[in-house]
Coordinates of C-alpha atoms and ligand atoms in Angstrom, one line a residue:
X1 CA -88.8 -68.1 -70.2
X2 CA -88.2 -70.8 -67.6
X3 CA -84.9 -70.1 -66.6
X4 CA -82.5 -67.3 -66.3
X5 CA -79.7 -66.6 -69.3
X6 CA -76.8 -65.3 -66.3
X7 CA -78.1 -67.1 -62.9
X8 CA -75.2 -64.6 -61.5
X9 CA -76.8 -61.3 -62.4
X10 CA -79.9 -62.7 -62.3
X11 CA -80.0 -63.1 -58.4
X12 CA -78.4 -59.7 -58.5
X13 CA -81.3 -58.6 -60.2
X14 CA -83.9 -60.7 -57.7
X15 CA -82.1 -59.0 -55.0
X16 CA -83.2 -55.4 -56.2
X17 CA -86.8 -56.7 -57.0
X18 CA -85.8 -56.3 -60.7
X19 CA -85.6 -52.6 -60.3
X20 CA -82.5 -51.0 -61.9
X21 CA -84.2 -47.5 -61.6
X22 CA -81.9 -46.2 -58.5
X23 CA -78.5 -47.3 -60.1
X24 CA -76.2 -44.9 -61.9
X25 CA -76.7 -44.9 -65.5
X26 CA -73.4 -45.2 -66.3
X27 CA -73.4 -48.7 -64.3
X28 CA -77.0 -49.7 -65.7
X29 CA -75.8 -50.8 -68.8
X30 CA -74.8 -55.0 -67.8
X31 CA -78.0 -55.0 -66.4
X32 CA -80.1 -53.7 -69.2
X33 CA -78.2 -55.7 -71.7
X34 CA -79.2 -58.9 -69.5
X35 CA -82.9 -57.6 -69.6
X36 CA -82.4 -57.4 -73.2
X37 CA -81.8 -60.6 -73.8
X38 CA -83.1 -62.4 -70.6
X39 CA -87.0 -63.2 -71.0
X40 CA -87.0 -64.7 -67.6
X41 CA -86.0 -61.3 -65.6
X42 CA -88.0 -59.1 -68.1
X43 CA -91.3 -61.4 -67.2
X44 CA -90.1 -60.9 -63.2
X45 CA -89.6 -57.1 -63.7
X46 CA -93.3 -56.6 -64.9
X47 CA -94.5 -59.1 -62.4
X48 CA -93.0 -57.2 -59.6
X49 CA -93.8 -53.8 -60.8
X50 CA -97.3 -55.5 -61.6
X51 CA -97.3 -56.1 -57.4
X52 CA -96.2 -52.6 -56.6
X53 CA -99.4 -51.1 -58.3
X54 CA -101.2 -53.4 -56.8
X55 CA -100.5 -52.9 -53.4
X56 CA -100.5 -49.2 -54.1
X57 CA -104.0 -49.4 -55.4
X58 CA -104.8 -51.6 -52.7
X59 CA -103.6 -49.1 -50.0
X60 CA -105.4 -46.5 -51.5
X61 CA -108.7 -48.4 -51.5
X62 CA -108.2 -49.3 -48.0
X63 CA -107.4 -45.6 -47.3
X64 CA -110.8 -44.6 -49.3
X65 CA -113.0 -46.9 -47.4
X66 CA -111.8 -45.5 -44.0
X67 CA -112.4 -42.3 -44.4
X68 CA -115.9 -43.2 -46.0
X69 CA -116.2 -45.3 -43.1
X70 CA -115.6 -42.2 -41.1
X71 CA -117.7 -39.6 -43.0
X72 CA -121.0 -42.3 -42.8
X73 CA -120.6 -42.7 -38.8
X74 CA -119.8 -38.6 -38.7
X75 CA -123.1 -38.4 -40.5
X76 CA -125.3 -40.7 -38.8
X77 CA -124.3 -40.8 -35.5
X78 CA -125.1 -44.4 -34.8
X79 CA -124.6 -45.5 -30.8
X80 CA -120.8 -46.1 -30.3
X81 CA -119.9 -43.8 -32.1
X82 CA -116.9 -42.5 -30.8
X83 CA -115.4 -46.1 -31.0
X84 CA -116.5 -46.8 -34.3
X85 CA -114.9 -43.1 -35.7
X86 CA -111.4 -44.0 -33.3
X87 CA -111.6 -47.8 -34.9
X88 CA -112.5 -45.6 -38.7
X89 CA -109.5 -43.3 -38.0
X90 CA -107.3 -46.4 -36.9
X91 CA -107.9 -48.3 -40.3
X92 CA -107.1 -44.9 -41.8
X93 CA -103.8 -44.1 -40.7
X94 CA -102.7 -47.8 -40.8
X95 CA -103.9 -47.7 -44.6
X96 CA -101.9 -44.1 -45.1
X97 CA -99.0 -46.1 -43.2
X98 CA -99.1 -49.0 -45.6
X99 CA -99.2 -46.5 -48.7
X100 CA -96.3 -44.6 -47.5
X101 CA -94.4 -48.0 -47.0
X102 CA -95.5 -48.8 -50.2
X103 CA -94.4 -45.8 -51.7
X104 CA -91.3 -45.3 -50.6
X105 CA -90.2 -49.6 -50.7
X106 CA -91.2 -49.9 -54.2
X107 CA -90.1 -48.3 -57.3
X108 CA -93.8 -47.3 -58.5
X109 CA -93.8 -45.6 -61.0
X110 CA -92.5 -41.7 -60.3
X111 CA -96.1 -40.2 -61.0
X112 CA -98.1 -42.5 -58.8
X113 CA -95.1 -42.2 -56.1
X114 CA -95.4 -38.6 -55.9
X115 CA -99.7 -38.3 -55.6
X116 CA -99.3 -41.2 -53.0
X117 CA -96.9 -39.2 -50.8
X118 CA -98.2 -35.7 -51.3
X119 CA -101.5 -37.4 -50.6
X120 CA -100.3 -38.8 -47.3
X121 CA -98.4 -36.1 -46.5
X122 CA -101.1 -33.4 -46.6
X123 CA -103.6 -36.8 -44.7
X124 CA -101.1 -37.0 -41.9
X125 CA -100.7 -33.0 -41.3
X126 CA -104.7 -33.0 -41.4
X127 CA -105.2 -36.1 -39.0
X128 CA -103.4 -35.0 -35.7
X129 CA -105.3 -31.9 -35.3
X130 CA -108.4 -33.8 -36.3
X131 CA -107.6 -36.2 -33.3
X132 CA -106.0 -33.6 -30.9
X133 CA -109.6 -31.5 -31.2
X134 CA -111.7 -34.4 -31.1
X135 CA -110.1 -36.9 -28.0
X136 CA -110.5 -34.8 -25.8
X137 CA -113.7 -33.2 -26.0
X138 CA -115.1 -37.2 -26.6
X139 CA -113.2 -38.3 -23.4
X140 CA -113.9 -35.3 -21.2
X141 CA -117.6 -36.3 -21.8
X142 CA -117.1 -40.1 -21.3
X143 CA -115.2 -39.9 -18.4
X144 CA -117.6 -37.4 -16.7
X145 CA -120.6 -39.4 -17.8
X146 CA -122.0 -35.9 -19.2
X147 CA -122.9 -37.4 -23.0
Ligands
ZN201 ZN1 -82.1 -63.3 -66.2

């Protein structure tokens, strides 16, 4: 477990983040022979795949508490509000950014891949218009000193 059977194909497999998903798999098989019988890479490939959840659920937390974030100032209209929704919406789209550069980096696994990009797809064609109706309106009134 401390060291690597084929240091060659080993940093080979480093390289790729232990992922062998996106190769032909015709070419695969050198590779999943060495996984076979190399406890050392088979240990990194879960630890790495361990990290790609992990960020993924992380992102999707982050994304959760945003748009919480939003709904509570939506709903209780504290002073400032306009910043705190615009600094609510920031943290949003950062955390859909993250996800989606989660998602497409890593080789999550297919079925968590496909809900986080669907799920930031249909976020990001909602957001603009969200922003486009609301800017305006917020800043015509701020500017004009009329709220
Ligand atoms: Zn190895």
């Amino acid at each position: 477990m401390a060291k690597c059977t084929d240091p060659v194909i080993g940093k080979i497999l480093a390289g790729w983040r232990y992922d062998i998903s996106g190769i032909a798999p015709e070419m695969r098989g050198d590779y999943e022979a060495h996984f076979a019988e190399c406890a050392f890479c088979r240990s990194r490939q879960k630890l790495h795949r361990g990290i790609d959840i992990g960020l993924m659920a992380l992102a999707t937390a982050s994304t959760a508490v945003f748009l919480l974030a939003f709904g509570i100032i939506r709903h209780f209209h504290p002073s400032h509000a306009f910043w705190l929704e615009m600094g609510a919406l920031g943290g949003f789209l950062l955390s859909i950014l993250l996800w989606l550069l989660v998602a497409v980096a890593t080789p999550a696994p297919l079925v968590v891949k496909d809900v986080a990009l669907t799920g930031a797809r249909m976020g990001l064609e909602k957001l603009p218009e969200e922003i486009r109706d609301r800017i305006p309106e917020e800043l015509r009134v701020k500017i004009s000193g009329e709220g």
